[in-house]
Amino acid sequence: MKAGKAAGIIGIAMLIAGCAKADSVADYEAPDTSKLVDFSDWGTSGKLQFRIVKVEELKSLAVVNGEEKAPRAMRFFVVTLDVMSYDLGKGVIDFPARVSLVDETGLAYKPNSERFTRLNASPPQVNIDAGQFIERKIAFLVPKEYEPAALRCMGAEDAKPSLFALSRSL
């Protein structure tokens, strides 16, 4: 009985610790900040074009059916992004797989699929008709001390990424 109780306590502790973790992490080549696509300009990767509309830092998110608060020592970094297919036929974007927030060392955070769906009331994988664009909010849960340098967007798995400035240059 004591072993079962201890296992239950350990399981609950792991669940609580998991709730306070940032979104999934990846490592990429450090971005060349002198070659970033300017804020609000269109950049191309594969058959898709991307444009940052807005960037926000928030302590909580208004999502479908309520609000999600960032755990202690964490924050939401929210990017509103336009995506357009410029080729014939439909383009496809899978936001959690193709978009990430990257710092100057290459450490990157990818968005959570469930949070994306609750924030946008749409699935993370979206078909886009040629010549049309969609606008979605992408929330990244990151540690407060994390300083993003760019948004990394890929139009396809084998496409060269576009890297975007997260603010307007003065």
PDB file of N, CA and C in Angstrom, residues 42-137:
ATOM      1  N   TRP A  42       6.821  40.703 -46.178  1.00  0.00           N
ATOM      2  CA  TRP A  42       6.617  39.305 -46.548  1.00  0.00           C
ATOM      3  C   TRP A  42       7.965  38.636 -46.773  1.00  0.00           C
ATOM      4  N   GLY A  43       8.100  37.402 -46.266  1.00  0.00           N
ATOM      5  CA  GLY A  43       9.269  36.568 -46.517  1.00  0.00           C
ATOM      6  C   GLY A  43       8.801  35.241 -47.087  1.00  0.00           C
ATOM      7  N   THR A  44       9.642  34.592 -47.874  1.00  0.00           N
ATOM      8  CA  THR A  44       9.252  33.369 -48.574  1.00  0.00           C
ATOM      9  C   THR A  44      10.053  32.174 -48.089  1.00  0.00           C
ATOM     10  N   SER A  45       9.359  31.044 -47.958  1.00  0.00           N
ATOM     11  CA  SER A  45       9.992  29.763 -47.681  1.00  0.00           C
ATOM     12  C   SER A  45       9.156  28.694 -48.372  1.00  0.00           C
ATOM     13  N   GLY A  46       9.784  27.929 -49.250  1.00  0.00           N
ATOM     14  CA  GLY A  46       9.022  26.941 -50.017  1.00  0.00           C
ATOM     15  C   GLY A  46       7.978  27.653 -50.861  1.00  0.00           C
ATOM     16  N   LYS A  47       6.746  27.136 -50.848  1.00  0.00           N
ATOM     17  CA  LYS A  47       5.658  27.735 -51.630  1.00  0.00           C
ATOM     18  C   LYS A  47       4.795  28.673 -50.794  1.00  0.00           C
ATOM     19  N   LEU A  48       5.276  29.030 -49.603  1.00  0.00           N
ATOM     20  CA  LEU A  48       4.506  29.902 -48.718  1.00  0.00           C
ATOM     21  C   LEU A  48       5.237  31.211 -48.468  1.00  0.00           C
ATOM     22  N   GLN A  49       4.443  32.240 -48.206  1.00  0.00           N
ATOM     23  CA  GLN A  49       4.975  33.530 -47.784  1.00  0.00           C
ATOM     24  C   GLN A  49       4.423  33.821 -46.393  1.00  0.00           C
ATOM     25  N   PHE A  50       5.233  34.498 -45.578  1.00  0.00           N
ATOM     26  CA  PHE A  50       4.885  34.799 -44.196  1.00  0.00           C
ATOM     27  C   PHE A  50       5.066  36.291 -43.944  1.00  0.00           C
ATOM     28  N   ARG A  51       4.274  36.823 -42.997  1.00  0.00           N
ATOM     29  CA  ARG A  51       4.415  38.225 -42.585  1.00  0.00           C
ATOM     30  C   ARG A  51       3.972  38.345 -41.129  1.00  0.00           C
ATOM     31  N   ILE A  52       4.811  38.973 -40.310  1.00  0.00           N
ATOM     32  CA  ILE A  52       4.431  39.237 -38.918  1.00  0.00           C
ATOM     33  C   ILE A  52       3.560  40.481 -38.884  1.00  0.00           C
ATOM     34  N   VAL A  53       2.417  40.366 -38.209  1.00  0.00           N
ATOM     35  CA  VAL A  53       1.482  41.475 -38.072  1.00  0.00           C
ATOM     36  C   VAL A  53       1.644  42.150 -36.714  1.00  0.00           C
ATOM     37  N   LYS A  54       1.843  41.340 -35.675  1.00  0.00           N
ATOM     38  CA  LYS A  54       1.868  41.876 -34.312  1.00  0.00           C
ATOM     39  C   LYS A  54       2.656  40.930 -33.413  1.00  0.00           C
ATOM     40  N   VAL A  55       3.319  41.490 -32.399  1.00  0.00           N
ATOM     41  CA  VAL A  55       4.048  40.720 -31.394  1.00  0.00           C
ATOM     42  C   VAL A  55       3.642  41.235 -30.023  1.00  0.00           C
ATOM     43  N   GLU A  56       3.328  40.306 -29.106  1.00  0.00           N
ATOM     44  CA  GLU A  56       2.916  40.682 -27.749  1.00  0.00           C
ATOM     45  C   GLU A  56       3.584  39.770 -26.729  1.00  0.00           C
ATOM     46  N   GLU A  57       3.806  40.292 -25.529  1.00  0.00           N
ATOM     47  CA  GLU A  57       4.209  39.483 -24.386  1.00  0.00           C
ATOM     48  C   GLU A  57       3.065  39.544 -23.389  1.00  0.00           C
ATOM     49  N   LEU A  58       2.557  38.367 -22.982  1.00  0.00           N
ATOM     50  CA  LEU A  58       1.380  38.310 -22.122  1.00  0.00           C
ATOM     51  C   LEU A  58       1.590  37.362 -20.949  1.00  0.00           C
ATOM     52  N   LYS A  59       0.879  37.642 -19.855  1.00  0.00           N
ATOM     53  CA  LYS A  59       0.882  36.747 -18.696  1.00  0.00           C
ATOM     54  C   LYS A  59      -0.240  35.724 -18.786  1.00  0.00           C
ATOM     55  N   SER A  60      -1.257  36.026 -19.607  1.00  0.00           N
ATOM     56  CA  SER A  60      -2.360  35.082 -19.802  1.00  0.00           C
ATOM     57  C   SER A  60      -2.908  35.227 -21.217  1.00  0.00           C
ATOM     58  N   LEU A  61      -3.557  34.153 -21.673  1.00  0.00           N
ATOM     59  CA  LEU A  61      -4.139  34.122 -23.017  1.00  0.00           C
ATOM     60  C   LEU A  61      -5.641  33.921 -22.929  1.00  0.00           C
ATOM     61  N   ALA A  62      -6.386  34.644 -23.730  1.00  0.00           N
ATOM     62  CA  ALA A  62      -7.818  34.386 -23.882  1.00  0.00           C
ATOM     63  C   ALA A  62      -7.940  33.279 -24.925  1.00  0.00           C
ATOM     64  N   VAL A  63      -8.418  32.116 -24.493  1.00  0.00           N
ATOM     65  CA  VAL A  63      -8.566  30.966 -25.382  1.00  0.00           C
ATOM     66  C   VAL A  63     -10.022  30.528 -25.395  1.00  0.00           C
ATOM     67  N   VAL A  64     -10.360  29.651 -26.340  1.00  0.00           N
ATOM     68  CA  VAL A  64     -11.712  29.104 -26.387  1.00  0.00           C
ATOM     69  C   VAL A  64     -12.026  28.499 -25.018  1.00  0.00           C
ATOM     70  N   ASN A  65     -13.163  28.811 -24.475  1.00  0.00           N
ATOM     71  CA  ASN A  65     -13.612  28.302 -23.167  1.00  0.00           C
ATOM     72  C   ASN A  65     -12.786  28.806 -21.996  1.00  0.00           C
ATOM     73  N   GLY A  66     -12.262  30.022 -22.051  1.00  0.00           N
ATOM     74  CA  GLY A  66     -11.617  30.553 -20.859  1.00  0.00           C
ATOM     75  C   GLY A  66     -10.309  31.271 -21.085  1.00  0.00           C
ATOM     76  N   GLU A  67      -9.420  31.085 -20.111  1.00  0.00           N
ATOM     77  CA  GLU A  67      -8.150  31.796 -20.088  1.00  0.00           C
ATOM     78  C   GLU A  67      -7.065  30.831 -19.651  1.00  0.00           C
ATOM     79  N   GLU A  68      -5.878  30.963 -20.222  1.00  0.00           N
ATOM     80  CA  GLU A  68      -4.727  30.180 -19.793  1.00  0.00           C
ATOM     81  C   GLU A  68      -3.687  31.140 -19.245  1.00  0.00           C
ATOM     82  N   LYS A  69      -3.266  30.901 -18.009  1.00  0.00           N
ATOM     83  CA  LYS A  69      -2.262  31.757 -17.376  1.00  0.00           C
ATOM     84  C   LYS A  69      -0.893  31.108 -17.473  1.00  0.00           C
ATOM     85  N   ALA A  70       0.109  31.934 -17.682  1.00  0.00           N
ATOM     86  CA  ALA A  70       1.484  31.437 -17.713  1.00  0.00           C
ATOM     87  C   ALA A  70       1.899  31.064 -16.296  1.00  0.00           C
ATOM     88  N   PRO A  71       2.554  29.911 -16.121  1.00  0.00           N
ATOM     89  CA  PRO A  71       3.054  29.542 -14.797  1.00  0.00           C
ATOM     90  C   PRO A  71       4.102  30.549 -14.312  1.00  0.00           C
ATOM     91  N   ARG A  72       4.409  30.483 -13.034  1.00  0.00           N
ATOM     92  CA  ARG A  72       5.417  31.363 -12.443  1.00  0.00           C
ATOM     93  C   ARG A  72       6.736  31.247 -13.214  1.00  0.00           C
ATOM     94  N   ALA A  73       7.403  32.339 -13.398  1.00  0.00           N
ATOM     95  CA  ALA A  73       8.693  32.440 -14.095  1.00  0.00           C
ATOM     96  C   ALA A  73       8.583  32.141 -15.591  1.00  0.00           C
ATOM     97  N   MET A  74       7.361  32.187 -16.124  1.00  0.00           N
ATOM     98  CA  MET A  74       7.135  31.948 -17.549  1.00  0.00           C
ATOM     99  C   MET A  74       6.327  33.114 -18.120  1.00  0.00           C
ATOM    100  N   ARG A  75       6.279  33.200 -19.439  1.00  0.00           N
ATOM    101  CA  ARG A  75       5.448  34.209 -20.106  1.00  0.00           C
ATOM    102  C   ARG A  75       5.049  33.674 -21.473  1.00  0.00           C
ATOM    103  N   PHE A  76       3.996  34.256 -22.012  1.00  0.00           N
ATOM    104  CA  PHE A  76       3.589  33.931 -23.373  1.00  0.00           C
ATOM    105  C   PHE A  76       4.167  34.986 -24.305  1.00  0.00           C
ATOM    106  N   PHE A  77       4.785  34.536 -25.357  1.00  0.00           N
ATOM    107  CA  PHE A  77       5.244  35.411 -26.424  1.00  0.00           C
ATOM    108  C   PHE A  77       4.329  35.088 -27.594  1.00  0.00           C
ATOM    109  N   VAL A  78       3.485  36.044 -27.990  1.00  0.00           N
ATOM    110  CA  VAL A  78       2.441  35.789 -28.984  1.00  0.00           C
ATOM    111  C   VAL A  78       2.742  36.560 -30.270  1.00  0.00           C
ATOM    112  N   VAL A  79       2.774  35.828 -31.371  1.00  0.00           N
ATOM    113  CA  VAL A  79       3.017  36.415 -32.690  1.00  0.00           C
ATOM    114  C   VAL A  79       1.762  36.226 -33.537  1.00  0.00           C
ATOM    115  N   THR A  80       1.246  37.319 -34.088  1.00  0.00           N
ATOM    116  CA  THR A  80       0.162  37.227 -35.066  1.00  0.00           C
ATOM    117  C   THR A  80       0.829  37.184 -36.435  1.00  0.00           C
ATOM    118  N   LEU A  81       0.537  36.114 -37.178  1.00  0.00           N
ATOM    119  CA  LEU A  81       1.256  35.827 -38.416  1.00  0.00           C
ATOM    120  C   LEU A  81       0.283  35.632 -39.578  1.00  0.00           C
ATOM    121  N   ASP A  82       0.566  36.284 -40.699  1.00  0.00           N
ATOM    122  CA  ASP A  82      -0.155  36.033 -41.949  1.00  0.00           C
ATOM    123  C   ASP A  82       0.645  35.010 -42.745  1.00  0.00           C
ATOM    124  N   VAL A  83      -0.062  34.060 -43.368  1.00  0.00           N
ATOM    125  CA  VAL A  83       0.580  33.065 -44.222  1.00  0.00           C
ATOM    126  C   VAL A  83      -0.189  33.017 -45.534  1.00  0.00           C
ATOM    127  N   MET A  84       0.544  33.024 -46.655  1.00  0.00           N
ATOM    128  CA  MET A  84      -0.088  33.027 -47.970  1.00  0.00           C
ATOM    129  C   MET A  84       0.598  32.001 -48.874  1.00  0.00           C
ATOM    130  N   SER A  85      -0.211  31.284 -49.648  1.00  0.00           N
ATOM    131  CA  SER A  85       0.307  30.392 -50.680  1.00  0.00           C
ATOM    132  C   SER A  85       0.363  31.178 -51.980  1.00  0.00           C
ATOM    133  N   TYR A  86       1.519  31.237 -52.619  1.00  0.00           N
ATOM    134  CA  TYR A  86       1.625  32.008 -53.851  1.00  0.00           C
ATOM    135  C   TYR A  86       1.741  31.110 -55.077  1.00  0.00           C
ATOM    136  N   ASP A  87       1.692  29.801 -54.888  1.00  0.00           N
ATOM    137  CA  ASP A  87       1.805  28.861 -55.993  1.00  0.00           C
ATOM    138  C   ASP A  87       0.419  28.355 -56.379  1.00  0.00           C
ATOM    139  N   LEU A  88       0.298  27.735 -57.547  1.00  0.00           N
ATOM    140  CA  LEU A  88      -0.979  27.166 -57.966  1.00  0.00           C
ATOM    141  C   LEU A  88      -1.407  26.065 -56.999  1.00  0.00           C
ATOM    142  N   GLY A  89      -2.696  25.920 -56.793  1.00  0.00           N
ATOM    143  CA  GLY A  89      -3.211  24.904 -55.884  1.00  0.00           C
ATOM    144  C   GLY A  89      -3.175  25.380 -54.449  1.00  0.00           C
ATOM    145  N   LYS A  90      -3.250  24.430 -53.543  1.00  0.00           N
ATOM    146  CA  LYS A  90      -3.285  24.768 -52.122  1.00  0.00           C
ATOM    147  C   LYS A  90      -1.897  24.647 -51.499  1.00  0.00           C
ATOM    148  N   GLY A  91      -1.631  25.526 -50.563  1.00  0.00           N
ATOM    149  CA  GLY A  91      -0.452  25.406 -49.730  1.00  0.00           C
ATOM    150  C   GLY A  91      -0.901  24.865 -48.384  1.00  0.00           C
ATOM    151  N   VAL A  92      -0.003  24.238 -47.658  1.00  0.00           N
ATOM    152  CA  VAL A  92      -0.337  23.687 -46.346  1.00  0.00           C
ATOM    153  C   VAL A  92       0.682  24.193 -45.341  1.00  0.00           C
ATOM    154  N   ILE A  93       0.196  24.643 -44.198  1.00  0.00           N
ATOM    155  CA  ILE A  93       1.085  25.046 -43.106  1.00  0.00           C
ATOM    156  C   ILE A  93       0.701  24.267 -41.858  1.00  0.00           C
ATOM    157  N   ASP A  94       1.683  23.667 -41.223  1.00  0.00           N
ATOM    158  CA  ASP A  94       1.504  23.010 -39.930  1.00  0.00           C
ATOM    159  C   ASP A  94       2.275  23.880 -38.940  1.00  0.00           C
ATOM    160  N   PHE A  95       1.552  24.757 -38.246  1.00  0.00           N
ATOM    161  CA  PHE A  95       2.202  25.781 -37.421  1.00  0.00           C
ATOM    162  C   PHE A  95       3.192  25.221 -36.398  1.00  0.00           C
ATOM    163  N   PRO A  96       2.828  24.227 -35.564  1.00  0.00           N
ATOM    164  CA  PRO A  96       3.807  23.738 -34.585  1.00  0.00           C
ATOM    165  C   PRO A  96       5.047  23.108 -35.216  1.00  0.00           C
ATOM    166  N   ALA A  97       4.912  22.533 -36.397  1.00  0.00           N
ATOM    167  CA  ALA A  97       6.057  21.890 -37.044  1.00  0.00           C
ATOM    168  C   ALA A  97       6.918  22.863 -37.841  1.00  0.00           C
ATOM    169  N   ARG A  98       6.366  23.987 -38.267  1.00  0.00           N
ATOM    170  CA  ARG A  98       7.067  24.863 -39.211  1.00  0.00           C
ATOM    171  C   ARG A  98       7.410  26.258 -38.691  1.00  0.00           C
ATOM    172  N   VAL A  99       6.934  26.606 -37.495  1.00  0.00           N
ATOM    173  CA  VAL A  99       7.177  27.950 -36.960  1.00  0.00           C
ATOM    174  C   VAL A  99       7.817  27.819 -35.582  1.00  0.00           C
ATOM    175  N   SER A 100       8.875  28.577 -35.336  1.00  0.00           N
ATOM    176  CA  SER A 100       9.505  28.553 -34.019  1.00  0.00           C
ATOM    177  C   SER A 100      10.100  29.922 -33.698  1.00  0.00           C
ATOM    178  N   LEU A 101      10.254  30.144 -32.415  1.00  0.00           N
ATOM    179  CA  LEU A 101      10.840  31.368 -31.880  1.00  0.00           C
ATOM    180  C   LEU A 101      12.287  31.025 -31.548  1.00  0.00           C
ATOM    181  N   VAL A 102      13.251  31.789 -32.047  1.00  0.00           N
ATOM    182  CA  VAL A 102      14.658  31.430 -31.872  1.00  0.00           C
ATOM    183  C   VAL A 102      15.445  32.602 -31.275  1.00  0.00           C
ATOM    184  N   ASP A 103      16.386  32.272 -30.372  1.00  0.00           N
ATOM    185  CA  ASP A 103      17.217  33.338 -29.795  1.00  0.00           C
ATOM    186  C   ASP A 103      18.528  33.440 -30.574  1.00  0.00           C
ATOM    187  N   GLU A 104      19.409  34.342 -30.150  1.00  0.00           N
ATOM    188  CA  GLU A 104      20.634  34.594 -30.920  1.00  0.00           C
ATOM    189  C   GLU A 104      21.627  33.435 -30.886  1.00  0.00           C
ATOM    190  N   THR A 105      21.436  32.455 -29.980  1.00  0.00           N
ATOM    191  CA  THR A 105      22.315  31.280 -29.949  1.00  0.00           C
ATOM    192  C   THR A 105      21.758  30.122 -30.774  1.00  0.00           C
ATOM    193  N   GLY A 106      20.499  30.221 -31.222  1.00  0.00           N
ATOM    194  CA  GLY A 106      19.862  29.145 -31.977  1.00  0.00           C
ATOM    195  C   GLY A 106      18.879  28.323 -31.164  1.00  0.00           C
ATOM    196  N   LEU A 107      18.776  28.597 -29.850  1.00  0.00           N
ATOM    197  CA  LEU A 107      17.803  27.891 -29.013  1.00  0.00           C
ATOM    198  C   LEU A 107      16.403  28.335 -29.424  1.00  0.00           C
ATOM    199  N   ALA A 108      15.547  27.374 -29.741  1.00  0.00           N
ATOM    200  CA  ALA A 108      14.230  27.707 -30.280  1.00  0.00           C
ATOM    201  C   ALA A 108      13.113  27.030 -29.494  1.00  0.00           C
ATOM    202  N   TYR A 109      11.973  27.684 -29.443  1.00  0.00           N
ATOM    203  CA  TYR A 109      10.753  27.133 -28.852  1.00  0.00           C
ATOM    204  C   TYR A 109       9.716  26.980 -29.947  1.00  0.00           C
ATOM    205  N   LYS A 110       9.025  25.839 -29.919  1.00  0.00           N
ATOM    206  CA  LYS A 110       7.955  25.554 -30.873  1.00  0.00           C
ATOM    207  C   LYS A 110       6.618  25.691 -30.151  1.00  0.00           C
ATOM    208  N   PRO A 111       5.571  26.114 -30.859  1.00  0.00           N
ATOM    209  CA  PRO A 111       4.267  26.278 -30.204  1.00  0.00           C
ATOM    210  C   PRO A 111       3.610  24.934 -29.894  1.00  0.00           C
ATOM    211  N   ASN A 112       2.762  24.940 -28.881  1.00  0.00           N
ATOM    212  CA  ASN A 112       2.001  23.771 -28.461  1.00  0.00           C
ATOM    213  C   ASN A 112       0.750  23.647 -29.336  1.00  0.00           C
ATOM    214  N   SER A 113       0.511  22.461 -29.900  1.00  0.00           N
ATOM    215  CA  SER A 113      -0.627  22.245 -30.816  1.00  0.00           C
ATOM    216  C   SER A 113      -1.974  22.492 -30.158  1.00  0.00           C
ATOM    217  N   GLU A 114      -2.147  21.993 -28.932  1.00  0.00           N
ATOM    218  CA  GLU A 114      -3.432  22.173 -28.239  1.00  0.00           C
ATOM    219  C   GLU A 114      -3.698  23.647 -27.948  1.00  0.00           C
ATOM    220  N   ARG A 115      -2.688  24.374 -27.502  1.00  0.00           N
ATOM    221  CA  ARG A 115      -2.848  25.798 -27.227  1.00  0.00           C
ATOM    222  C   ARG A 115      -3.168  26.554 -28.522  1.00  0.00           C
ATOM    223  N   PHE A 116      -2.506  26.185 -29.614  1.00  0.00           N
ATOM    224  CA  PHE A 116      -2.778  26.815 -30.906  1.00  0.00           C
ATOM    225  C   PHE A 116      -4.252  26.642 -31.278  1.00  0.00           C
ATOM    226  N   THR A 117      -4.764  25.429 -31.129  1.00  0.00           N
ATOM    227  CA  THR A 117      -6.161  25.146 -31.473  1.00  0.00           C
ATOM    228  C   THR A 117      -7.110  25.947 -30.596  1.00  0.00           C
ATOM    229  N   ARG A 118      -6.835  26.021 -29.287  1.00  0.00           N
ATOM    230  CA  ARG A 118      -7.712  26.775 -28.374  1.00  0.00           C
ATOM    231  C   ARG A 118      -7.623  28.281 -28.627  1.00  0.00           C
ATOM    232  N   LEU A 119      -6.478  28.771 -29.024  1.00  0.00           N
ATOM    233  CA  LEU A 119      -6.290  30.204 -29.256  1.00  0.00           C
ATOM    234  C   LEU A 119      -6.950  30.661 -30.560  1.00  0.00           C
ATOM    235  N   ASN A 120      -6.917  29.822 -31.573  1.00  0.00           N
ATOM    236  CA  ASN A 120      -7.410  30.199 -32.899  1.00  0.00           C
ATOM    237  C   ASN A 120      -8.731  29.545 -33.288  1.00  0.00           C
ATOM    238  N   ALA A 121      -9.223  28.626 -32.467  1.00  0.00           N
ATOM    239  CA  ALA A 121     -10.429  27.856 -32.797  1.00  0.00           C
ATOM    240  C   ALA A 121     -10.282  27.209 -34.176  1.00  0.00           C
ATOM    241  N   SER A 122      -9.078  26.738 -34.458  1.00  0.00           N
ATOM    242  CA  SER A 122      -8.825  26.023 -35.713  1.00  0.00           C
ATOM    243  C   SER A 122      -7.683  25.035 -35.475  1.00  0.00           C
ATOM    244  N   PRO A 123      -7.611  23.988 -36.294  1.00  0.00           N
ATOM    245  CA  PRO A 123      -6.507  23.038 -36.140  1.00  0.00           C
ATOM    246  C   PRO A 123      -5.180  23.676 -36.536  1.00  0.00           C
ATOM    247  N   PRO A 124      -4.051  23.121 -36.058  1.00  0.00           N
ATOM    248  CA  PRO A 124      -2.749  23.706 -36.373  1.00  0.00           C
ATOM    249  C   PRO A 124      -2.305  23.486 -37.815  1.00  0.00           C
ATOM    250  N   GLN A 125      -2.869  22.484 -38.491  1.00  0.00           N
ATOM    251  CA  GLN A 125      -2.527  22.267 -39.894  1.00  0.00           C
ATOM    252  C   GLN A 125      -3.642  22.859 -40.748  1.00  0.00           C
ATOM    253  N   VAL A 126      -3.285  23.801 -41.627  1.00  0.00           N
ATOM    254  CA  VAL A 126      -4.275  24.562 -42.381  1.00  0.00           C
ATOM    255  C   VAL A 126      -3.927  24.543 -43.871  1.00  0.00           C
ATOM    256  N   ASN A 127      -4.936  24.314 -44.714  1.00  0.00           N
ATOM    257  CA  ASN A 127      -4.784  24.438 -46.172  1.00  0.00           C
ATOM    258  C   ASN A 127      -5.067  25.877 -46.564  1.00  0.00           C
ATOM    259  N   ILE A 128      -4.273  26.398 -47.493  1.00  0.00           N
ATOM    260  CA  ILE A 128      -4.428  27.782 -47.941  1.00  0.00           C
ATOM    261  C   ILE A 128      -4.524  27.789 -49.463  1.00  0.00           C
ATOM    262  N   ASP A 129      -5.592  28.366 -49.997  1.00  0.00           N
ATOM    263  CA  ASP A 129      -5.743  28.473 -51.450  1.00  0.00           C
ATOM    264  C   ASP A 129      -4.736  29.473 -52.006  1.00  0.00           C
ATOM    265  N   ALA A 130      -4.259  29.219 -53.224  1.00  0.00           N
ATOM    266  CA  ALA A 130      -3.300  30.115 -53.880  1.00  0.00           C
ATOM    267  C   ALA A 130      -3.856  31.529 -53.944  1.00  0.00           C
ATOM    268  N   GLY A 131      -3.021  32.501 -53.609  1.00  0.00           N
ATOM    269  CA  GLY A 131      -3.426  33.903 -53.655  1.00  0.00           C
ATOM    270  C   GLY A 131      -4.191  34.368 -52.430  1.00  0.00           C
ATOM    271  N   GLN A 132      -4.559  33.470 -51.542  1.00  0.00           N
ATOM    272  CA  GLN A 132      -5.279  33.819 -50.314  1.00  0.00           C
ATOM    273  C   GLN A 132      -4.298  33.785 -49.144  1.00  0.00           C
ATOM    274  N   PHE A 133      -4.634  34.501 -48.073  1.00  0.00           N
ATOM    275  CA  PHE A 133      -3.808  34.376 -46.877  1.00  0.00           C
ATOM    276  C   PHE A 133      -4.686  34.151 -45.666  1.00  0.00           C
ATOM    277  N   ILE A 134      -4.079  33.545 -44.654  1.00  0.00           N
ATOM    278  CA  ILE A 134      -4.759  33.339 -43.380  1.00  0.00           C
ATOM    279  C   ILE A 134      -3.960  34.066 -42.315  1.00  0.00           C
ATOM    280  N   GLU A 135      -4.627  34.422 -41.236  1.00  0.00           N
ATOM    281  CA  GLU A 135      -3.960  35.078 -40.115  1.00  0.00           C
ATOM    282  C   GLU A 135      -4.227  34.248 -38.877  1.00  0.00           C
ATOM    283  N   ARG A 136      -3.169  33.902 -38.151  1.00  0.00           N
ATOM    284  CA  ARG A 136      -3.296  33.113 -36.936  1.00  0.00           C
ATOM    285  C   ARG A 136      -2.397  33.698 -35.855  1.00  0.00           C
ATOM    286  N   LYS A 137      -2.817  33.494 -34.595  1.00  0.00           N
ATOM    287  CA  LYS A 137      -1.977  33.849 -33.452  1.00  0.00           C
ATOM    288  C   LYS A 137      -1.227  32.597 -33.024  1.00  0.00           C
TER     289      LYS A 137
END
